Coordinates of N, CA and C in Angstrom, one line a residue:
X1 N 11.4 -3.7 -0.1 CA 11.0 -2.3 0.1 C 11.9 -1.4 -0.7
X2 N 11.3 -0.5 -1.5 CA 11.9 0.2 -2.4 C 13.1 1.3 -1.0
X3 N 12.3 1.6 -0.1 CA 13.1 3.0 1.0 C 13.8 1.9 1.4
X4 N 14.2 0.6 1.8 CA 14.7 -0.6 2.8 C 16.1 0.3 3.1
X5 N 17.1 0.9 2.1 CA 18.3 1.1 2.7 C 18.5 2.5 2.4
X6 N 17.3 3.2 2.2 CA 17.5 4.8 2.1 C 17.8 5.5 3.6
X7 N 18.8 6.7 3.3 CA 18.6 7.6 4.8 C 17.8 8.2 4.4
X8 N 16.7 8.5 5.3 CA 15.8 10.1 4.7 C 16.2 10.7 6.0
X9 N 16.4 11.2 6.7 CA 16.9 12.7 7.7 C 17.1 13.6 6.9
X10 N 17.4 13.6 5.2 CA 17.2 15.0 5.0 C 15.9 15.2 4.7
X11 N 15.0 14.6 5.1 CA 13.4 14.9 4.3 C 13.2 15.8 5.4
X12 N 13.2 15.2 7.0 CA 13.0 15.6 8.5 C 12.2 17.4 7.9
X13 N 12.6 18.3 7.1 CA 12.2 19.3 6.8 C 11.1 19.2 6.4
X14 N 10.9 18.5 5.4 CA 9.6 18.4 4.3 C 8.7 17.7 5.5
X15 N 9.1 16.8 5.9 CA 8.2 16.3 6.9 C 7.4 17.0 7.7
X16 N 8.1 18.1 8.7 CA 7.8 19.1 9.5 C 6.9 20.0 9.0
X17 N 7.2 20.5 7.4 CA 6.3 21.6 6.7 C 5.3 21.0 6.0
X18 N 4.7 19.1 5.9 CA 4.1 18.6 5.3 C 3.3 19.0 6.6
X19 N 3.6 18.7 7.5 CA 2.7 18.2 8.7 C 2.2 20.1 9.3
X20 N 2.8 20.6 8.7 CA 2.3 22.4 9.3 C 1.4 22.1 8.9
X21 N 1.0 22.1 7.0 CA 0.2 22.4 6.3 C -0.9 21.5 6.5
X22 N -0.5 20.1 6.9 CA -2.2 19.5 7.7 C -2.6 20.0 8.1
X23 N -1.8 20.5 9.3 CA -2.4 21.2 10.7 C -3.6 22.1 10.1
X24 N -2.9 23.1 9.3 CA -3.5 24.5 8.2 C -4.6 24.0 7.8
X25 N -4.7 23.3 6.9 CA -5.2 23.7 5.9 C -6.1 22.2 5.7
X26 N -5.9 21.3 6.1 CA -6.8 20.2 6.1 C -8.5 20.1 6.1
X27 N -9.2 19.7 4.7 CA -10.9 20.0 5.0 C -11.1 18.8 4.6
X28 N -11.3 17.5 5.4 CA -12.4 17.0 4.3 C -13.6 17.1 4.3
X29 N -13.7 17.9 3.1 CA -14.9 18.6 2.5 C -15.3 17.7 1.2
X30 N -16.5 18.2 0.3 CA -16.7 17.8 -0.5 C -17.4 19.2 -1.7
X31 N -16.2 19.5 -2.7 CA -16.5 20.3 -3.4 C -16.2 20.0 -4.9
X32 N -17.1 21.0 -5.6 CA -16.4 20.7 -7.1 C -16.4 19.2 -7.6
X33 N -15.1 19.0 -8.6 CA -15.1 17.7 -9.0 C -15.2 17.0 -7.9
X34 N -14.8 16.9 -6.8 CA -15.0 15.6 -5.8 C -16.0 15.5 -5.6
X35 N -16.8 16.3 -5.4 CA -18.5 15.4 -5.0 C -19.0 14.4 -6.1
X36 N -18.5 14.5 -7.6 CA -18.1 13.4 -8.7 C -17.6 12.4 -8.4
X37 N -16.3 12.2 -8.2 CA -15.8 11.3 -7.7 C -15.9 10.0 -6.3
X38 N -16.7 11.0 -5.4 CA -17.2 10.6 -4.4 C -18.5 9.9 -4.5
X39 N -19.0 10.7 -5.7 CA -20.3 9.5 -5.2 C -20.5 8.4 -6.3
X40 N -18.8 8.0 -6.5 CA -19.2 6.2 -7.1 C -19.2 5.3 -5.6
X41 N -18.5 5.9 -4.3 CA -18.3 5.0 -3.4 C -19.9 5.4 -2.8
X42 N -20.3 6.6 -2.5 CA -21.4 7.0 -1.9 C -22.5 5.8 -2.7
X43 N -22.6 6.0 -4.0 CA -24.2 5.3 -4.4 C -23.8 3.3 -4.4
X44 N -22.6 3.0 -4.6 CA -22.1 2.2 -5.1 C -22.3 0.9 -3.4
X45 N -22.1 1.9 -2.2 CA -21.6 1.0 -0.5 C -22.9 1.3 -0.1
X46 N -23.8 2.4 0.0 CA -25.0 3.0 0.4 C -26.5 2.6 -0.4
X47 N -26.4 2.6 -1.1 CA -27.6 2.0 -2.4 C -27.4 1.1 -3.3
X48 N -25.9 0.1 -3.1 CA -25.6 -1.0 -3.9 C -26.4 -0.8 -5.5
X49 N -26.0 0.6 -6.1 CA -26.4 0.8 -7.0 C -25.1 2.2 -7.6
X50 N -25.5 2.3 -9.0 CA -24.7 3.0 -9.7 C -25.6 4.4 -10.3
X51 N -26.5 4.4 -10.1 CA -27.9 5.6 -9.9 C -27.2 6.5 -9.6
X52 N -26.9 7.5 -10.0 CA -26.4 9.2 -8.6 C -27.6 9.8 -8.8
X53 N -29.0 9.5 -9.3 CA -30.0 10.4 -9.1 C -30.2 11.1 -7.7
X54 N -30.0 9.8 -6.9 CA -30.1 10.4 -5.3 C -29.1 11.3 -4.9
X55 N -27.6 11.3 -5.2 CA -26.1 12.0 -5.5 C -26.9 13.7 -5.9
X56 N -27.1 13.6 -6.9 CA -27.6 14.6 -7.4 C -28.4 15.7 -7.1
X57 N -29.4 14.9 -6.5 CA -30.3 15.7 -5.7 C -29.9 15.9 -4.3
X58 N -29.1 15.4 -3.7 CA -28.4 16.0 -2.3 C -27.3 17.0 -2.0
X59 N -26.6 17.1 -3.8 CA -26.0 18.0 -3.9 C -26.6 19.8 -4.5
X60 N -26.3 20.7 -4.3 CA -26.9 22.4 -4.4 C -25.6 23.0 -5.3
X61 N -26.8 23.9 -6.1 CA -25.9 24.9 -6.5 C -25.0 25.6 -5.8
X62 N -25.5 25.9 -4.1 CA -24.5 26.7 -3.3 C -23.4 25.9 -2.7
X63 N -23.3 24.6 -3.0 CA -23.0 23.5 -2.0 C -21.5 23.3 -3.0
X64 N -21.9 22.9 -4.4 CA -21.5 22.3 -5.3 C -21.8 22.7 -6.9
X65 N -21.3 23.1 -7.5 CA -21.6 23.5 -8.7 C -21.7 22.2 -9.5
X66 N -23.3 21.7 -9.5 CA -23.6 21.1 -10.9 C -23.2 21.5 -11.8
X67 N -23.2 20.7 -12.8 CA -23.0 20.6 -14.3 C -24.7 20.3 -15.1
X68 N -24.7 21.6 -15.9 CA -26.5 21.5 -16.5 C -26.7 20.1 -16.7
X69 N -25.7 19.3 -17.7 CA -26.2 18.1 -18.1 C -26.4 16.7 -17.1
X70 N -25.5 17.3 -15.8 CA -25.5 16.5 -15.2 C -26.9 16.4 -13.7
X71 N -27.8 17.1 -14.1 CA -28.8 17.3 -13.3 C -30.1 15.8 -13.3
X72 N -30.5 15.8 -11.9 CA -31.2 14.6 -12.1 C -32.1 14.3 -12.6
X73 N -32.7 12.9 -13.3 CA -33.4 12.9 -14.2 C -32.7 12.0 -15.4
X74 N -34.0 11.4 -16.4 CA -34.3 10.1 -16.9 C -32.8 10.7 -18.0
X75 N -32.2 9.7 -18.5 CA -31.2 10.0 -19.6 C -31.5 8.6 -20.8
X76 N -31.3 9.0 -21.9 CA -31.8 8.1 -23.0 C -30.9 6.7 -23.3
X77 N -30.1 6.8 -22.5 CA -29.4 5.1 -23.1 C -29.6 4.0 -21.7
X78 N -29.3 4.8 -20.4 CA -29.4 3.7 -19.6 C -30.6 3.9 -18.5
X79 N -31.0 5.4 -18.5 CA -32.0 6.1 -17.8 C -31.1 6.8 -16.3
X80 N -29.9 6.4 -16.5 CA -28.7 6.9 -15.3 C -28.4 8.3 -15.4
X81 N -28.1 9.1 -14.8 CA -27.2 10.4 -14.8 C -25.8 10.0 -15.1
X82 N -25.2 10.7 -16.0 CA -23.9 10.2 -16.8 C -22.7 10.5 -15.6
X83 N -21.7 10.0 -15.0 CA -20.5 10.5 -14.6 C -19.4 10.4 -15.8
X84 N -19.1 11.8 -15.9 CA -17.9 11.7 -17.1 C -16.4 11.9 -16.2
X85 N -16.5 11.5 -14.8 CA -14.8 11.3 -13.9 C -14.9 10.4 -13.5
X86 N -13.3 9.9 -13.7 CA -12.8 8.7 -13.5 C -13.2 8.0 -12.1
X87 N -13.1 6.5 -12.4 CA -13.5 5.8 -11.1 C -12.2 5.7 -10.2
X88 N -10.9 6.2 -11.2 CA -9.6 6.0 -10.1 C -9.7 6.3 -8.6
X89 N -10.2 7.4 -8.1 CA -10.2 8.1 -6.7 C -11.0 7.0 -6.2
X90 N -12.0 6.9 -6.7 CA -13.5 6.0 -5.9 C -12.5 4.9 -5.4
X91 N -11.9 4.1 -6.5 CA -11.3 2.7 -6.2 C -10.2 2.8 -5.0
X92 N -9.7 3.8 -4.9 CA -8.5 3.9 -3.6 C -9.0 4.3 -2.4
X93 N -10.7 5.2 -2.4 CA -10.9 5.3 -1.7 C -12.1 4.2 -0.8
X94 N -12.3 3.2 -1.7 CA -13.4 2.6 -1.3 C -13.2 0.9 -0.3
X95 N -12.2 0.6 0.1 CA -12.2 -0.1 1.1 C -12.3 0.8 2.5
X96 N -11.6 2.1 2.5 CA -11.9 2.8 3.7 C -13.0 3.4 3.6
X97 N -13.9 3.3 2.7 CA -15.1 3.9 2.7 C -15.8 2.8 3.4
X98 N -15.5 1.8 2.9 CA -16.7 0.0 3.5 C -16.7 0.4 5.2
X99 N -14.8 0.3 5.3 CA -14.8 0.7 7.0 C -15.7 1.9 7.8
X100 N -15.7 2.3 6.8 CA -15.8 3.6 7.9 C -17.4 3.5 7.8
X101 N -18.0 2.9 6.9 CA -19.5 2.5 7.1 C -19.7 0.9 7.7
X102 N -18.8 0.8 7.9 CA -19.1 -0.9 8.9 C -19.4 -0.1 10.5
X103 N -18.0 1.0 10.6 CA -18.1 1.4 11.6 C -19.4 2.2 12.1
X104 N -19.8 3.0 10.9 CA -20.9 3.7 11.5 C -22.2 3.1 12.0
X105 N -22.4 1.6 11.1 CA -23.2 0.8 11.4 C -23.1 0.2 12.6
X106 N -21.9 0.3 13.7 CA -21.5 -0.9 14.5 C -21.9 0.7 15.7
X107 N -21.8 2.2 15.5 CA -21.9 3.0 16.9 C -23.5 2.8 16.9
X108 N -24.2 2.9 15.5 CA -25.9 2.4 15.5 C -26.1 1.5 16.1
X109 N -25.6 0.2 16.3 CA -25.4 -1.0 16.8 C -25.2 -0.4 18.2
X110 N -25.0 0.0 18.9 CA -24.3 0.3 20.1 C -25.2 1.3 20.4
X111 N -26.0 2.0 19.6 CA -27.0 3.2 20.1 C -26.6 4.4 20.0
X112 N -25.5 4.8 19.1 CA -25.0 6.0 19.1 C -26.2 6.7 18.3
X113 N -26.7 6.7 17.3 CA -27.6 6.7 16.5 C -27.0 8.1 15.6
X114 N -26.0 7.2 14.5 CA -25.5 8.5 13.8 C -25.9 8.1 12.3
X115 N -26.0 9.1 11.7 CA -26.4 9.4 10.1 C -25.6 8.6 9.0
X116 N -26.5 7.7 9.0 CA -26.0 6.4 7.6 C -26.3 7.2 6.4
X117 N -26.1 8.5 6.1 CA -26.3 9.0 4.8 C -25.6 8.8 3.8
X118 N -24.3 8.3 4.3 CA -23.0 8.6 3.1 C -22.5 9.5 2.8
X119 N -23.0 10.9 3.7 CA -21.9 12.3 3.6 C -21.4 12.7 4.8
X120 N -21.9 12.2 5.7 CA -21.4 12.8 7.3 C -19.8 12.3 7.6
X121 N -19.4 13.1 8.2 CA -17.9 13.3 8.9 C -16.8 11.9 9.1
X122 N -18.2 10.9 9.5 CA -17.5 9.9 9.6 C -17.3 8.8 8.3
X123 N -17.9 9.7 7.3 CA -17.9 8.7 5.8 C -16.6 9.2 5.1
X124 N -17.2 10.2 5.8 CA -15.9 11.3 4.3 C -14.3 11.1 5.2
X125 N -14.1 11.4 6.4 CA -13.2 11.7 6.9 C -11.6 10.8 6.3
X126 N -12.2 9.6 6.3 CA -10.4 8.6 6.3 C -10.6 8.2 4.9
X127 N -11.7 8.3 4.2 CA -10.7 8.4 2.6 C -10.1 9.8 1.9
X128 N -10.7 10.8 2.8 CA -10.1 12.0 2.7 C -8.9 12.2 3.1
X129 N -8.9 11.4 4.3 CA -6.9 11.3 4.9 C -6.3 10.0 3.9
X130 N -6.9 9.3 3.6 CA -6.1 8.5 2.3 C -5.8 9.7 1.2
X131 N -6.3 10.5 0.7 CA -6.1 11.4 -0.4 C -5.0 12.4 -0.3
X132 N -5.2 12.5 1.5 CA -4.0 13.4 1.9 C -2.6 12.7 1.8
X133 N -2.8 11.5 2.2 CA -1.7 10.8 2.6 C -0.5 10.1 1.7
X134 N -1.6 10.6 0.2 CA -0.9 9.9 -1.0 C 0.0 11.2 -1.3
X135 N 0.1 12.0 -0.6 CA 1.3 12.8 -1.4 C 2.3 12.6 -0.9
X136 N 2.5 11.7 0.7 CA 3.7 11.5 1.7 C 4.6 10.3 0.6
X137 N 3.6 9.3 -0.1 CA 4.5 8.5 -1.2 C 4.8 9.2 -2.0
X138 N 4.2 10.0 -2.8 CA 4.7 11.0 -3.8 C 5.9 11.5 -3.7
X139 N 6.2 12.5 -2.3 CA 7.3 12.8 -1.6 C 8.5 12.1 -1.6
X140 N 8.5 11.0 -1.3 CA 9.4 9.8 -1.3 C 9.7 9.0 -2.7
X141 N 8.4 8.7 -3.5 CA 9.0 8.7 -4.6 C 10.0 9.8 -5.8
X142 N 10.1 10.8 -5.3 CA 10.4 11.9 -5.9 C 11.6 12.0 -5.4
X143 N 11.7 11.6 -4.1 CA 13.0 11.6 -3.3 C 14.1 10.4 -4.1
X144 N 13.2 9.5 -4.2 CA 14.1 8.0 -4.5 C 14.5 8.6 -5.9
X145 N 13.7 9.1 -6.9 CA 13.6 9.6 -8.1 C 15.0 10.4 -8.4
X146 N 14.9 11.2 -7.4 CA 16.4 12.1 -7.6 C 17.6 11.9 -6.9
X147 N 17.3 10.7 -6.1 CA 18.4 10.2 -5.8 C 19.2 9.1 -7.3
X148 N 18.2 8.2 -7.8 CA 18.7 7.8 -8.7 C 19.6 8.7 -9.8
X149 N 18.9 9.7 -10.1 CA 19.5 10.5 -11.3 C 20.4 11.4 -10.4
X150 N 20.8 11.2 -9.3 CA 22.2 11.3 -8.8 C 22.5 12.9 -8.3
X151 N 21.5 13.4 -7.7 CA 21.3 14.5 -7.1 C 21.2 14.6 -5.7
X152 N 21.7 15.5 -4.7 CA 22.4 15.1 -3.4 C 21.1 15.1 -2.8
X153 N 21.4 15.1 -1.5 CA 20.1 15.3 -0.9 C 20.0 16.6 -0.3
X154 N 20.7 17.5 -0.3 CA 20.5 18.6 -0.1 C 19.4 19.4 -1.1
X155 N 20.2 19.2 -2.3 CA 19.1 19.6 -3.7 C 18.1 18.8 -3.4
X156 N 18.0 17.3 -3.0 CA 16.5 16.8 -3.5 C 15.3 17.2 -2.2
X157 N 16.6 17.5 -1.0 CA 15.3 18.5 0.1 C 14.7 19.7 -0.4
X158 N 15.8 20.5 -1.5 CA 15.2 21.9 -1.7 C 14.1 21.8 -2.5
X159 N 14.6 20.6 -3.6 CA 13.5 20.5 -5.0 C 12.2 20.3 -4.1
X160 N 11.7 19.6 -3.1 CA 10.4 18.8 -2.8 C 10.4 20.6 -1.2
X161 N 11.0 20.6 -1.3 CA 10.7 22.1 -0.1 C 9.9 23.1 -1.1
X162 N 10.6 22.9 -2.6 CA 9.7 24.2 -3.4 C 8.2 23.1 -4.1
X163 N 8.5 22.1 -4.5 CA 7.0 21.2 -4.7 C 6.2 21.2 -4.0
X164 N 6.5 21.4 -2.5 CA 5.4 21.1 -1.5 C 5.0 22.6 -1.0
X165 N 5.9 23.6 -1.2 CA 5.6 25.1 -1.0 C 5.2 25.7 -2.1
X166 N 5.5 25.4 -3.1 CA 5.4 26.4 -4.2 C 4.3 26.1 -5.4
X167 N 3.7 24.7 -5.3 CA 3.3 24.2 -6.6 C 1.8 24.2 -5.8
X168 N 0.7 23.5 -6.7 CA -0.7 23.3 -6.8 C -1.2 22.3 -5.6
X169 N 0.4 21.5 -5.4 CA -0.2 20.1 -4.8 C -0.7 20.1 -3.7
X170 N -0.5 21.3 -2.3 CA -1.2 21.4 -1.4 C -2.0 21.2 -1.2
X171 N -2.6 21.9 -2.1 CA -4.7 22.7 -2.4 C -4.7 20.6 -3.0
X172 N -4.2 20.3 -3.6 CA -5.2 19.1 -4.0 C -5.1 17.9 -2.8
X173 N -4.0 17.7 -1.8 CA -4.0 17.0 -0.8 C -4.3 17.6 0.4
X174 N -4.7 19.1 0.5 CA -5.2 19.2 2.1 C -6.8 20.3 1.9
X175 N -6.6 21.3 1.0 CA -7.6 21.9 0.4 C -9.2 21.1 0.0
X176 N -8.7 20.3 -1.3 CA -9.6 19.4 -2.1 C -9.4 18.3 -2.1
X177 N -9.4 17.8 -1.2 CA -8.7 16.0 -0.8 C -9.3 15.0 -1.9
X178 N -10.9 15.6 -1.9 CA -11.5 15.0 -2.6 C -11.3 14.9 -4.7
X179 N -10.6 15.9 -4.9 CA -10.2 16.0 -6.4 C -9.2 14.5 -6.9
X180 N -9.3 14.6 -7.7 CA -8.2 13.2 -8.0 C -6.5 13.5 -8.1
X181 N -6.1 14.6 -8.0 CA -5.2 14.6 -8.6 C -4.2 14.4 -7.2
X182 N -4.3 14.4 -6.3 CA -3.2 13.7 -4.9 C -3.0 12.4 -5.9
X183 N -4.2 11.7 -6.2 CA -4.0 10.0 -6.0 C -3.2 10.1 -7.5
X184 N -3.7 11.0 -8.5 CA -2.6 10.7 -9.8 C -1.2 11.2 -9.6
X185 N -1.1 12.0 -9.6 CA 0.6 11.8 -9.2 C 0.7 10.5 -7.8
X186 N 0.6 10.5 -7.0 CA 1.2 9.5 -6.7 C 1.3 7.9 -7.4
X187 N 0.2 8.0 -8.1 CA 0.4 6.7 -9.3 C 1.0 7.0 -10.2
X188 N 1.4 8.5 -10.4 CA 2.3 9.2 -11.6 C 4.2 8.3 -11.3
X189 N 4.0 9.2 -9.9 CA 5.4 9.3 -9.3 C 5.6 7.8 -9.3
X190 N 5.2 7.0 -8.7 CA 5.2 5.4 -8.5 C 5.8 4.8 -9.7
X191 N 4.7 4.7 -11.3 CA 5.1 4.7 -11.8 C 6.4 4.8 -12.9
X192 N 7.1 6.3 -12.7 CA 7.8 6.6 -13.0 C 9.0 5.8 -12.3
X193 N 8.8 5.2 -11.1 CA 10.0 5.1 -10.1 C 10.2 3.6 -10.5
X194 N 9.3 2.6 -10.3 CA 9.5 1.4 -11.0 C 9.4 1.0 -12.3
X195 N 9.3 1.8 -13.1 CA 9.8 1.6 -14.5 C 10.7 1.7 -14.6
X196 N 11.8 2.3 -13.7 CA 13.2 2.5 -13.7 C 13.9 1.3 -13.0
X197 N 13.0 1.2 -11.8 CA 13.6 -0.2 -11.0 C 13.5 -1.3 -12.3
X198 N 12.3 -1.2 -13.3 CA 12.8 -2.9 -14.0 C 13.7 -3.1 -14.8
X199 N 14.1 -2.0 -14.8 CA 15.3 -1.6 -16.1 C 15.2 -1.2 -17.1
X200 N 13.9 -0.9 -17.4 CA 13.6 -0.3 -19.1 C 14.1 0.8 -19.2
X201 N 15.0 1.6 -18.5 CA 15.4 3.0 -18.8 C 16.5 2.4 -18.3
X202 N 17.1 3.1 -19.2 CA 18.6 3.1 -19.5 C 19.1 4.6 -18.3
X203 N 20.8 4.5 -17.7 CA 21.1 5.8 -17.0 C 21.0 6.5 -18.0
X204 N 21.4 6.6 -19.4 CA 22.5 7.9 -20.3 C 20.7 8.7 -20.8
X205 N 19.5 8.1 -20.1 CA 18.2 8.8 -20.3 C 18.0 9.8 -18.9
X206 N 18.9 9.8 -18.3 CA 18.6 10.3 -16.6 C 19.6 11.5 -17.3
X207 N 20.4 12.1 -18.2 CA 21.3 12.7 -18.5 C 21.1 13.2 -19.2

């Protein structure tokens, strides 16, 4: 475990003001680029197909701002509507997507009789808290990060007190859960952190 012999008690802050801004500001919603990214797992677990014609047409100009080109209807090479964003978000989010549609199928099973659509509360909900949750490793990676390059923990509380207060990242992990960019920095930060663990960086590059 990369944390196995870290103290974190000085995060205890960040922790407390990560967990305000849940409280705040948490939607999972589906807006803008995420309704893109969302529906490789929507057509992909739901229609065992890669079509967003149906995507397309469930989504509104008031709802979601289409893209002209991306409107539904025949396209000349494969007859698909083109997605031009990444499958990265779909892929991290899409074993909790399976679940959370095993589950829905299992309250139907039971008679609850809830909406197998692939947008309702119970689809969206826990890969949305996966999106949120990747900024708590980010956090930590960024922590181990500046511990390496040999900054106390006092500074490395202040630095991630003004990242998590001051920067964009909020709005992408509690605002827009659904956007990609939670999950890229945390594959950002990761990567930066074990590239250092295998030794390809040298210290006198931390200087």
């Amino acid at each position: 475990m990369i944390w196995k012999h870290s103290k974190i008690s000085h995060l205890y802050p960040i922790v407390f003001l990560y967990l305000f801004m849940q409280l705040c500001l948490f939607a999972p919603r589906l807006n803008s680029d995420g309704a893109y990214y969302y529906e490789y797992v929507r057509s992909w677990v739901i229609q065992n197909d890669l079509n967003f014609d149906d995507e397309r047409e469930f989504y509104t100009w008031e709802w979601v701002p289409v893209f002209r080109d991306f409107l539904p209807g025949d396209w000349e090479d494969t007859g698909y509507p083109p997605n031009i964003f990444s499958f990265g978000p779909a892929a991290v989010w899409l074993p909790f997507y399976i679940l959370s549609h095993m589950f829905t199928l299992l309250l139907n099973f039971l008679g609850v009789g809830v909406s197998t659509s692939g947008y309702g509360i119970l689809y969206r909900f826990l890969p949305m808290c996966v999106s949120m949750l990747t900024g708590v490793v980010t956090l930590f990676a960024c922590d181990k990060l500046g511990k390496i390059a040999g900054f106390s923990s006092s500074n490395r509380t202040l630095a991630l007190f003004f990242y998590l207060g001051a920067s964009h990242l909020p709005a992408f992990l509690f605002v827009t859960p659904a956007f990609s960019h939670g999950v890229s920095v945390m594959f950002t930060a990761l990567f930066l952190l074990l590239w250092y663990k295998s030794g390809q960086v040298g210290e006198n590059q931390w200087n």
